[in-house]
mmCIF file of N, CA, C and O in Angstrom:
data_model
loop_
_atom_site.group_PDB
_atom_site.id
_atom_site.type_symbol
_atom_site.label_atom_id
_atom_site.label_comp_id
_atom_site.label_asym_id
_atom_site.label_seq_id
_atom_site.Cartn_x
_atom_site.Cartn_y
_atom_site.Cartn_z
ATOM 1 N N MET A 1 0.546 -1.299 -0.096
ATOM 2 C CA MET A 1 0.026 -0.200 -0.126
ATOM 3 C C MET A 1 0.966 1.005 -0.048
ATOM 4 O O MET A 1 0.620 2.317 -0.588
ATOM 5 N N ASN A 2 2.179 1.223 0.914
ATOM 6 C CA ASN A 2 2.471 2.479 0.756
ATOM 7 C C ASN A 2 3.617 2.854 -0.783
ATOM 8 O O ASN A 2 3.823 3.888 -0.661
ATOM 9 N N GLY A 3 3.797 1.572 -1.401
ATOM 10 C CA GLY A 3 4.474 1.812 -2.599
ATOM 11 C C GLY A 3 3.444 2.291 -3.376
ATOM 12 O O GLY A 3 3.789 3.284 -4.605
ATOM 13 N N ILE A 4 2.252 1.873 -3.350
ATOM 14 C CA ILE A 4 1.122 2.662 -4.166
ATOM 15 C C ILE A 4 1.137 4.008 -4.078
ATOM 16 O O ILE A 4 1.032 5.123 -5.037
ATOM 17 N N LEU A 5 0.946 4.291 -2.832
ATOM 18 C CA LEU A 5 0.896 5.928 -2.360
ATOM 19 C C LEU A 5 2.214 6.993 -3.245
ATOM 20 O O LEU A 5 2.130 7.964 -3.464
ATOM 21 N N LYS A 6 3.441 6.296 -2.259
ATOM 22 C CA LYS A 6 4.468 6.890 -3.239
ATOM 23 C C LYS A 6 4.419 6.860 -4.739
ATOM 24 O O LYS A 6 4.907 7.998 -5.175
ATOM 25 N N ASN A 7 4.258 5.593 -5.475
ATOM 26 C CA ASN A 7 3.903 5.712 -6.842
ATOM 27 C C ASN A 7 3.290 6.898 -7.195
ATOM 28 O O ASN A 7 3.457 7.467 -8.222
ATOM 29 N N THR A 8 1.897 7.187 -6.808
ATOM 30 C CA THR A 8 0.941 8.191 -7.106
ATOM 31 C C THR A 8 1.467 9.315 -6.761
ATOM 32 O O THR A 8 1.182 10.176 -7.640
ATOM 33 N N PHE A 9 2.216 9.498 -5.746
ATOM 34 C CA PHE A 9 2.693 10.582 -5.373
ATOM 35 C C PHE A 9 3.820 11.143 -6.347
ATOM 36 O O PHE A 9 3.476 12.551 -6.923
ATOM 37 N N ILE A 10 4.684 10.477 -6.750
ATOM 38 C CA ILE A 10 5.648 10.604 -7.823
ATOM 39 C C ILE A 10 4.854 11.212 -9.042
ATOM 40 O O ILE A 10 5.513 12.171 -9.876
ATOM 41 N N ARG A 11 4.138 10.221 -9.390
ATOM 42 C CA ARG A 11 3.326 10.396 -10.870
ATOM 43 C C ARG A 11 2.856 12.045 -10.707
ATOM 44 O O ARG A 11 2.587 12.837 -11.920
ATOM 45 N N MET A 12 1.804 12.402 -9.679
ATOM 46 C CA MET A 12 1.343 13.347 -9.407
ATOM 47 C C MET A 12 2.305 14.562 -9.601
ATOM 48 O O MET A 12 2.069 15.796 -10.113
ATOM 49 N N ALA A 13 3.383 14.656 -8.978
ATOM 50 C CA ALA A 13 4.450 15.460 -8.792
ATOM 51 C C ALA A 13 4.959 15.761 -10.131
ATOM 52 O O ALA A 13 5.099 16.702 -11.018
ATOM 53 N N MET A 14 5.330 14.480 -10.827
ATOM 54 C CA MET A 14 5.554 14.541 -12.188
ATOM 55 C C MET A 14 4.621 15.594 -13.247
ATOM 56 O O MET A 14 4.927 16.603 -14.259
ATOM 57 N N LEU A 15 3.464 15.116 -13.406
ATOM 58 C CA LEU A 15 2.367 15.730 -13.923
ATOM 59 C C LEU A 15 2.160 17.062 -13.631
ATOM 60 O O LEU A 15 2.370 17.849 -14.691
ATOM 61 N N ALA A 16 2.607 17.667 -12.189
ATOM 62 C CA ALA A 16 2.410 19.019 -11.554
ATOM 63 C C ALA A 16 3.765 19.525 -12.601
ATOM 64 O O ALA A 16 3.573 21.097 -13.012
ATOM 65 N N LEU A 17 4.897 19.062 -12.782
ATOM 66 C CA LEU A 17 5.882 19.584 -13.401
ATOM 67 C C LEU A 17 5.971 19.799 -14.442
ATOM 68 O O LEU A 17 5.930 20.854 -14.816
ATOM 69 N N ILE A 18 5.039 18.909 -15.476
ATOM 70 C CA ILE A 18 5.032 19.071 -16.889
ATOM 71 C C ILE A 18 4.253 19.887 -16.809
ATOM 72 O O ILE A 18 4.207 20.893 -18.173
ATOM 73 N N LEU A 19 2.957 20.427 -16.169
ATOM 74 C CA LEU A 19 2.064 21.340 -16.134
ATOM 75 C C LEU A 19 2.614 22.703 -16.276
ATOM 76 O O LEU A 19 2.489 23.672 -16.851
ATOM 77 N N PHE A 20 3.219 22.790 -15.003
ATOM 78 C CA PHE A 20 4.146 24.364 -14.583
ATOM 79 C C PHE A 20 4.923 24.416 -15.595
ATOM 80 O O PHE A 20 5.045 25.739 -16.494
ATOM 81 N N PHE A 21 6.045 23.399 -16.479
ATOM 82 C CA PHE A 21 7.029 23.895 -17.490
ATOM 83 C C PHE A 21 6.221 24.090 -18.633
ATOM 84 O O PHE A 21 6.486 24.857 -19.531
ATOM 85 N N GLY A 22 4.922 23.666 -19.110
ATOM 86 C CA GLY A 22 4.181 24.091 -20.162
ATOM 87 C C GLY A 22 3.439 25.238 -20.370
ATOM 88 O O GLY A 22 3.541 25.924 -21.268
ATOM 89 N N ILE A 23 3.084 25.720 -19.158
ATOM 90 C CA ILE A 23 2.627 26.912 -18.886
ATOM 91 C C ILE A 23 3.717 27.990 -18.779
ATOM 92 O O ILE A 23 3.685 29.014 -19.687
ATOM 93 N N LEU A 24 4.820 27.632 -18.495
ATOM 94 C CA LEU A 24 5.751 28.946 -18.348
ATOM 95 C C LEU A 24 6.136 28.866 -19.955
ATOM 96 O O LEU A 24 6.572 29.714 -20.103
ATOM 97 N N PHE A 25 6.418 27.631 -20.495
ATOM 98 C CA PHE A 25 6.754 27.861 -21.751
ATOM 99 C C PHE A 25 6.021 28.501 -22.755
ATOM 100 O O PHE A 25 6.167 29.571 -23.439
ATOM 101 N N VAL A 26 4.691 28.172 -22.805
ATOM 102 C CA VAL A 26 3.705 29.300 -23.254
ATOM 103 C C VAL A 26 3.689 30.635 -23.073
ATOM 104 O O VAL A 26 3.713 31.711 -24.106
ATOM 105 N N THR A 27 3.795 30.894 -21.795
ATOM 106 C CA THR A 27 3.633 32.205 -21.412
ATOM 107 C C THR A 27 5.172 32.940 -21.715
ATOM 108 O O THR A 27 4.711 33.909 -22.307
ATOM 109 N N LEU A 28 6.131 32.057 -21.610
ATOM 110 C CA LEU A 28 7.465 32.892 -22.131
ATOM 111 C C LEU A 28 7.267 33.337 -23.933
ATOM 112 O O LEU A 28 7.863 34.082 -24.235
ATOM 113 N N ARG A 29 6.541 31.946 -24.707
ATOM 114 C CA ARG A 29 6.372 32.248 -25.717
ATOM 115 C C ARG A 29 5.833 33.453 -26.340
ATOM 116 O O ARG A 29 6.356 34.143 -27.353
ATOM 117 N N LEU A 30 4.645 33.606 -25.519
ATOM 118 C CA LEU A 30 3.718 34.700 -26.009
ATOM 119 C C LEU A 30 4.397 36.260 -25.467
ATOM 120 O O LEU A 30 4.366 36.916 -26.278
ATOM 121 N N GLU A 31 5.356 36.082 -24.326
ATOM 122 C CA GLU A 31 6.193 37.405 -24.159
ATOM 123 C C GLU A 31 7.084 37.664 -25.121
ATOM 124 O O GLU A 31 7.417 39.047 -25.497
ATOM 125 N N ASN A 32 7.743 36.711 -25.492
ATOM 126 C CA ASN A 32 8.683 36.978 -26.692
ATOM 127 C C ASN A 32 8.086 37.256 -27.854
ATOM 128 O O ASN A 32 8.844 38.156 -28.546
ATOM 129 N N ASN A 33 7.143 36.862 -28.343
ATOM 130 C CA ASN A 33 6.396 37.297 -29.346
ATOM 131 C C ASN A 33 5.912 38.928 -29.513
ATOM 132 O O ASN A 33 6.134 39.740 -30.321
ATOM 133 N N ALA A 34 5.149 39.347 -28.343
ATOM 134 C CA ALA A 34 5.054 40.829 -27.928
ATOM 135 C C ALA A 34 6.231 41.276 -27.891
ATOM 136 O O ALA A 34 6.263 42.612 -28.624
ATOM 137 N N LEU A 35 7.292 41.139 -27.301
ATOM 138 C CA LEU A 35 8.409 41.686 -27.395
ATOM 139 C C LEU A 35 9.333 42.155 -28.877
ATOM 140 O O LEU A 35 9.854 43.063 -28.834
ATOM 141 N N SER A 36 9.071 40.904 -29.297
ATOM 142 C CA SER A 36 9.670 41.072 -30.933
ATOM 143 C C SER A 36 8.610 41.961 -31.953
ATOM 144 O O SER A 36 9.194 42.706 -32.538
ATOM 145 N N ALA A 37 7.485 42.120 -31.470
ATOM 146 C CA ALA A 37 6.579 43.201 -32.027
ATOM 147 C C ALA A 37 6.808 44.196 -31.437
ATOM 148 O O ALA A 37 7.228 45.585 -32.827
ATOM 149 N N ARG A 38 7.179 44.659 -30.600
ATOM 150 C CA ARG A 38 7.719 46.035 -29.886
ATOM 151 C C ARG A 38 9.082 46.403 -30.306
ATOM 152 O O ARG A 38 9.034 47.489 -30.936
ATOM 153 N N ALA A 39 10.260 45.313 -30.575
ATOM 154 C CA ALA A 39 11.215 45.665 -31.328
ATOM 155 C C ALA A 39 10.795 46.117 -32.582
ATOM 156 O O ALA A 39 11.845 47.020 -33.097
ATOM 157 N N ASP A 40 10.230 45.629 -33.546
ATOM 158 C CA ASP A 40 10.022 45.906 -34.539
ATOM 159 C C ASP A 40 9.132 47.351 -34.881
ATOM 160 O O ASP A 40 9.668 48.038 -35.697
ATOM 161 N N ASP A 41 8.428 47.599 -34.122
ATOM 162 C CA ASP A 41 7.851 48.814 -34.010
ATOM 163 C C ASP A 41 8.903 49.687 -33.794
ATOM 164 O O ASP A 41 9.122 51.199 -34.359
ATOM 165 N N LEU A 42 9.541 49.710 -32.391
ATOM 166 C CA LEU A 42 10.741 50.536 -32.343
ATOM 167 C C LEU A 42 11.662 50.668 -33.499
ATOM 168 O O LEU A 42 12.230 51.900 -33.525
ATOM 169 N N ARG A 43 12.149 49.785 -33.980
ATOM 170 C CA ARG A 43 12.965 49.869 -35.265
ATOM 171 C C ARG A 43 12.203 50.959 -36.197
ATOM 172 O O ARG A 43 13.184 51.630 -36.988
ATOM 173 N N GLU A 44 11.191 50.657 -36.734
ATOM 174 C CA GLU A 44 10.476 51.352 -37.666
ATOM 175 C C GLU A 44 10.590 53.117 -36.897
ATOM 176 O O GLU A 44 10.487 53.711 -37.825
ATOM 177 N N GLU A 45 10.198 53.305 -35.761
ATOM 178 C CA GLU A 45 10.134 54.328 -35.408
ATOM 179 C C GLU A 45 11.450 55.095 -35.383
ATOM 180 O O GLU A 45 11.633 56.272 -35.837
ATOM 181 N N ALA A 46 12.484 54.510 -35.283
ATOM 182 C CA ALA A 46 13.879 54.719 -35.277
ATOM 183 C C ALA A 46 14.114 55.291 -36.575
ATOM 184 O O ALA A 46 14.735 56.050 -36.645
ATOM 185 N N GLU A 47 13.816 54.422 -37.687
ATOM 186 C CA GLU A 47 13.904 54.571 -38.957
ATOM 187 C C GLU A 47 13.470 56.099 -39.522
ATOM 188 O O GLU A 47 14.330 56.927 -39.869
ATOM 189 N N LEU A 48 12.156 56.282 -38.659
ATOM 190 C CA LEU A 48 11.721 57.355 -39.070
ATOM 191 C C LEU A 48 12.276 58.513 -38.696
ATOM 192 O O LEU A 48 12.370 60.051 -38.974
ATOM 193 N N LEU A 49 12.427 58.411 -37.647
ATOM 194 C CA LEU A 49 13.450 59.551 -36.734
ATOM 195 C C LEU A 49 14.928 59.887 -37.248
ATOM 196 O O LEU A 49 15.302 60.860 -37.217
ATOM 197 N N ARG A 50 15.440 58.690 -37.815
ATOM 198 C CA ARG A 50 16.747 59.085 -38.723
ATOM 199 C C ARG A 50 16.498 59.747 -40.108
ATOM 200 O O ARG A 50 16.912 60.495 -40.170
ATOM 201 N N GLU A 51 15.024 59.524 -40.520
ATOM 202 C CA GLU A 51 14.676 60.480 -41.646
ATOM 203 C C GLU A 51 14.776 61.776 -41.374
ATOM 204 O O GLU A 51 15.158 62.534 -42.221
ATOM 205 N N ASP A 52 13.716 62.158 -40.427
ATOM 206 C CA ASP A 52 13.670 63.162 -39.540
ATOM 207 C C ASP A 52 14.984 64.194 -39.521
ATOM 208 O O ASP A 52 15.152 65.172 -39.951
ATOM 209 N N ILE A 53 16.483 63.440 -38.852
ATOM 210 C CA ILE A 53 17.347 64.083 -38.442
ATOM 211 C C ILE A 53 17.853 64.161 -39.615
ATOM 212 O O ILE A 53 18.739 65.306 -39.702
ATOM 213 N N ASN A 54 17.710 63.558 -40.738
ATOM 214 C CA ASN A 54 18.851 63.690 -42.150
ATOM 215 C C ASN A 54 18.100 64.859 -42.774
ATOM 216 O O ASN A 54 18.558 65.886 -43.237
ATOM 217 N N GLU A 55 16.879 65.077 -42.411
ATOM 218 C CA GLU A 55 15.966 65.941 -43.156
ATOM 219 C C GLU A 55 16.566 67.361 -42.325
ATOM 220 O O GLU A 55 16.745 68.670 -42.952
ATOM 221 N N LEU A 56 16.502 67.299 -41.071
ATOM 222 C CA LEU A 56 17.061 68.641 -40.314
ATOM 223 C C LEU A 56 18.517 68.994 -40.501
ATOM 224 O O LEU A 56 18.858 70.273 -40.828
ATOM 225 N N LYS A 57 19.096 67.810 -40.794
ATOM 226 C CA LYS A 57 20.482 68.066 -41.147
ATOM 227 C C LYS A 57 20.667 68.694 -42.553
ATOM 228 O O LYS A 57 21.290 69.787 -42.953
ATOM 229 N N ALA A 58 19.925 68.547 -43.455
ATOM 230 C CA ALA A 58 19.646 69.035 -44.964
ATOM 231 C C ALA A 58 19.509 70.651 -44.690
ATOM 232 O O ALA A 58 19.781 71.529 -45.557
ATOM 233 N N ASP A 59 18.273 70.818 -44.101
ATOM 234 C CA ASP A 59 18.042 72.168 -43.696
ATOM 235 C C ASP A 59 19.207 73.206 -43.080
ATOM 236 O O ASP A 59 19.363 74.262 -43.372
ATOM 237 N N LEU A 60 19.884 72.248 -42.046
ATOM 238 C CA LEU A 60 21.072 73.232 -41.657
ATOM 239 C C LEU A 60 22.329 73.382 -42.716
ATOM 240 O O LEU A 60 22.848 74.325 -42.597
ATOM 241 N N ASP A 61 22.392 72.580 -43.633
ATOM 242 C CA ASP A 61 23.312 72.745 -44.646
ATOM 243 C C ASP A 61 22.983 73.740 -45.875
ATOM 244 O O ASP A 61 23.650 73.983 -46.490
ATOM 245 N N ARG A 62 21.465 73.708 -45.764
ATOM 246 C CA ARG A 62 21.023 75.074 -46.888
ATOM 247 C C ARG A 62 21.562 76.003 -46.723
ATOM 248 O O ARG A 62 21.751 76.599 -45.429
ATOM 249 N N PRO A 63 22.002 76.679 -47.846
ATOM 250 C CA PRO A 63 22.446 78.204 -47.638
ATOM 251 C C PRO A 63 21.368 79.409 -46.973
ATOM 252 O O PRO A 63 20.434 78.835 -47.102
ATOM 253 N N PHE A 64 22.114 79.920 -46.051
ATOM 254 C CA PHE A 64 21.216 81.207 -45.488
ATOM 255 C C PHE A 64 21.149 82.270 -46.308
ATOM 256 O O PHE A 64 21.624 83.330 -46.011
ATOM 257 N N ASP A 65 20.504 82.201 -47.607
ATOM 258 C CA ASP A 65 20.364 83.484 -48.605
ATOM 259 C C ASP A 65 18.862 84.206 -48.254
ATOM 260 O O ASP A 65 17.943 83.376 -47.402
ATOM 261 N N ALA A 66 18.535 84.749 -49.259
ATOM 262 C CA ALA A 66 17.355 85.658 -49.128
ATOM 263 C C ALA A 66 16.089 84.731 -49.260
ATOM 264 O O ALA A 66 14.952 84.833 -48.892
ATOM 265 N N GLU A 67 16.211 83.783 -50.062
ATOM 266 C CA GLU A 67 14.805 82.837 -50.628
ATOM 267 C C GLU A 67 14.709 82.259 -49.730
ATOM 268 O O GLU A 67 13.615 81.755 -49.192
ATOM 269 N N TYR A 68 15.904 81.543 -48.887
ATOM 270 C CA TYR A 68 15.565 80.580 -47.635
ATOM 271 C C TYR A 68 14.719 81.238 -46.514
ATOM 272 O O TYR A 68 14.100 80.987 -46.154
ATOM 273 N N ILE A 69 15.049 82.789 -45.975
ATOM 274 C CA ILE A 69 14.701 83.584 -45.451
ATOM 275 C C ILE A 69 13.280 83.934 -45.917
ATOM 276 O O ILE A 69 12.414 83.698 -44.863
ATOM 277 N N ALA A 70 12.662 83.797 -46.963
ATOM 278 C CA ALA A 70 11.387 84.340 -47.354
ATOM 279 C C ALA A 70 10.866 82.994 -47.401
ATOM 280 O O ALA A 70 9.467 83.016 -46.881
ATOM 281 N N GLU A 71 11.326 81.917 -47.450
ATOM 282 C CA GLU A 71 10.421 80.612 -47.382
ATOM 283 C C GLU A 71 10.037 80.375 -45.824
ATOM 284 O O GLU A 71 9.091 80.106 -45.822
ATOM 285 N N VAL A 72 11.101 80.739 -45.093
ATOM 286 C CA VAL A 72 11.093 80.529 -43.716
ATOM 287 C C VAL A 72 10.262 81.239 -42.926
ATOM 288 O O VAL A 72 9.088 80.721 -42.266
ATOM 289 N N ALA A 73 10.005 82.547 -43.328
ATOM 290 C CA ALA A 73 8.995 83.255 -42.837
ATOM 291 C C ALA A 73 7.732 83.122 -43.564
ATOM 292 O O ALA A 73 6.504 83.634 -42.747
ATOM 293 N N GLN A 74 7.573 82.512 -44.808
ATOM 294 C CA GLN A 74 6.085 82.358 -45.163
ATOM 295 C C GLN A 74 5.415 80.926 -44.396
ATOM 296 O O GLN A 74 4.466 81.075 -44.137
ATOM 297 N N GLU A 75 6.685 79.961 -44.525
ATOM 298 C CA GLU A 75 6.167 78.673 -44.044
ATOM 299 C C GLU A 75 5.861 78.468 -42.487
ATOM 300 O O GLU A 75 4.726 78.593 -41.815
ATOM 301 N N LYS A 76 6.614 79.192 -41.458
ATOM 302 C CA LYS A 76 6.739 79.187 -40.163
ATOM 303 C C LYS A 76 6.061 80.101 -39.607
ATOM 304 O O LYS A 76 5.125 80.238 -38.517
ATOM 305 N N LEU A 77 6.103 81.565 -40.250
ATOM 306 C CA LEU A 77 5.691 82.561 -39.825
ATOM 307 C C LEU A 77 4.177 83.248 -40.220
ATOM 308 O O LEU A 77 3.749 84.099 -39.586
ATOM 309 N N GLY A 78 3.834 82.519 -41.611
ATOM 310 C CA GLY A 78 2.750 83.284 -41.956
ATOM 311 C C GLY A 78 2.983 84.460 -42.620
ATOM 312 O O GLY A 78 2.006 85.122 -42.972
ATOM 313 N N LEU A 79 4.120 85.025 -42.710
ATOM 314 C CA LEU A 79 3.941 86.147 -43.575
ATOM 315 C C LEU A 79 4.263 86.310 -44.973
ATOM 316 O O LEU A 79 4.610 85.112 -45.851
ATOM 317 N N ARG A 80 3.506 87.362 -45.448
ATOM 318 C CA ARG A 80 3.587 87.214 -47.139
ATOM 319 C C ARG A 80 4.066 88.536 -47.851
ATOM 320 O O ARG A 80 4.585 89.405 -46.739
ATOM 321 N N TYR A 81 4.246 88.544 -48.889
ATOM 322 C CA TYR A 81 4.967 89.920 -49.498
ATOM 323 C C TYR A 81 3.687 90.917 -49.640
ATOM 324 O O TYR A 81 2.435 90.267 -49.500
ATOM 325 N N PRO A 82 3.426 92.072 -49.754
ATOM 326 C CA PRO A 82 2.516 92.790 -49.592
ATOM 327 C C PRO A 82 1.849 92.883 -51.188
ATOM 328 O O PRO A 82 0.683 92.886 -51.135
ATOM 329 N N GLN A 83 2.432 91.957 -52.286
ATOM 330 C CA GLN A 83 1.598 92.087 -53.458
ATOM 331 C C GLN A 83 0.778 90.657 -53.538
ATOM 332 O O GLN A 83 -0.080 90.774 -54.616
ATOM 333 N N GLU A 84 0.958 89.638 -52.679
ATOM 334 C CA GLU A 84 0.606 88.577 -52.591
ATOM 335 C C GLU A 84 -1.156 88.475 -51.995
ATOM 336 O O GLU A 84 -1.194 89.506 -51.120
ATOM 337 N N VAL A 85 -1.811 87.962 -52.871
ATOM 338 C CA VAL A 85 -3.448 87.691 -52.281
ATOM 339 C C VAL A 85 -3.300 86.440 -51.433
ATOM 340 O O VAL A 85 -3.379 85.143 -52.408
ATOM 341 N N VAL A 86 -4.061 86.739 -50.042
ATOM 342 C CA VAL A 86 -4.227 85.428 -49.663
ATOM 343 C C VAL A 86 -5.510 84.755 -49.438
ATOM 344 O O VAL A 86 -6.443 86.048 -48.793
ATOM 345 N N PHE A 87 -5.820 83.835 -49.728
ATOM 346 C CA PHE A 87 -7.515 83.326 -49.314
ATOM 347 C C PHE A 87 -7.267 82.663 -48.246
ATOM 348 O O PHE A 87 -6.511 81.613 -48.209
ATOM 349 N N TYR A 88 -8.286 82.630 -47.405
ATOM 350 C CA TYR A 88 -8.753 81.416 -46.526
ATOM 351 C C TYR A 88 -9.793 80.801 -46.517
ATOM 352 O O TYR A 88 -10.596 81.043 -47.263
ATOM 353 N N THR A 89 -9.595 79.529 -46.306
ATOM 354 C CA THR A 89 -10.707 78.625 -46.570
ATOM 355 C C THR A 89 -10.996 77.797 -45.105
ATOM 356 O O THR A 89 -10.348 78.106 -44.283
ATOM 357 N N GLY A 90 -11.917 76.702 -45.316
ATOM 358 C CA GLY A 90 -12.234 76.427 -44.002
ATOM 359 C C GLY A 90 -10.962 75.358 -43.652
ATOM 360 O O GLY A 90 -11.007 74.841 -42.523
ATOM 361 N N GLU A 91 -10.127 74.919 -44.425
ATOM 362 C CA GLU A 91 -8.954 74.100 -44.036
ATOM 363 C C GLU A 91 -7.969 74.639 -43.661
ATOM 364 O O GLU A 91 -7.633 76.163 -43.628
ATOM 365 N N ASN A 92 -6.825 74.159 -43.102
ATOM 366 C CA ASN A 92 -5.792 74.818 -41.992
ATOM 367 C C ASN A 92 -4.796 74.914 -43.522
ATOM 368 O O ASN A 92 -4.102 74.516 -44.305
#
């Protein structure tokens, strides 16, 4: 009788260990997939930021002449030449 209980206990313990490691494996696999997707998103974001940096560097390398000043005044400050006619619409 003692041997049967011992054998049953060992089987139950093994089953519990198998279930534990199975659940652990599935949990870690799901977490790995989520982290891989997050890493892909961060790589894409980093690439977009690199493109922005390159555009800003190009703006810094551009000559600081009258044409550039006029373009910045129009785009950033909304200034216009006196002879220009501005039409406002419902759009920005």
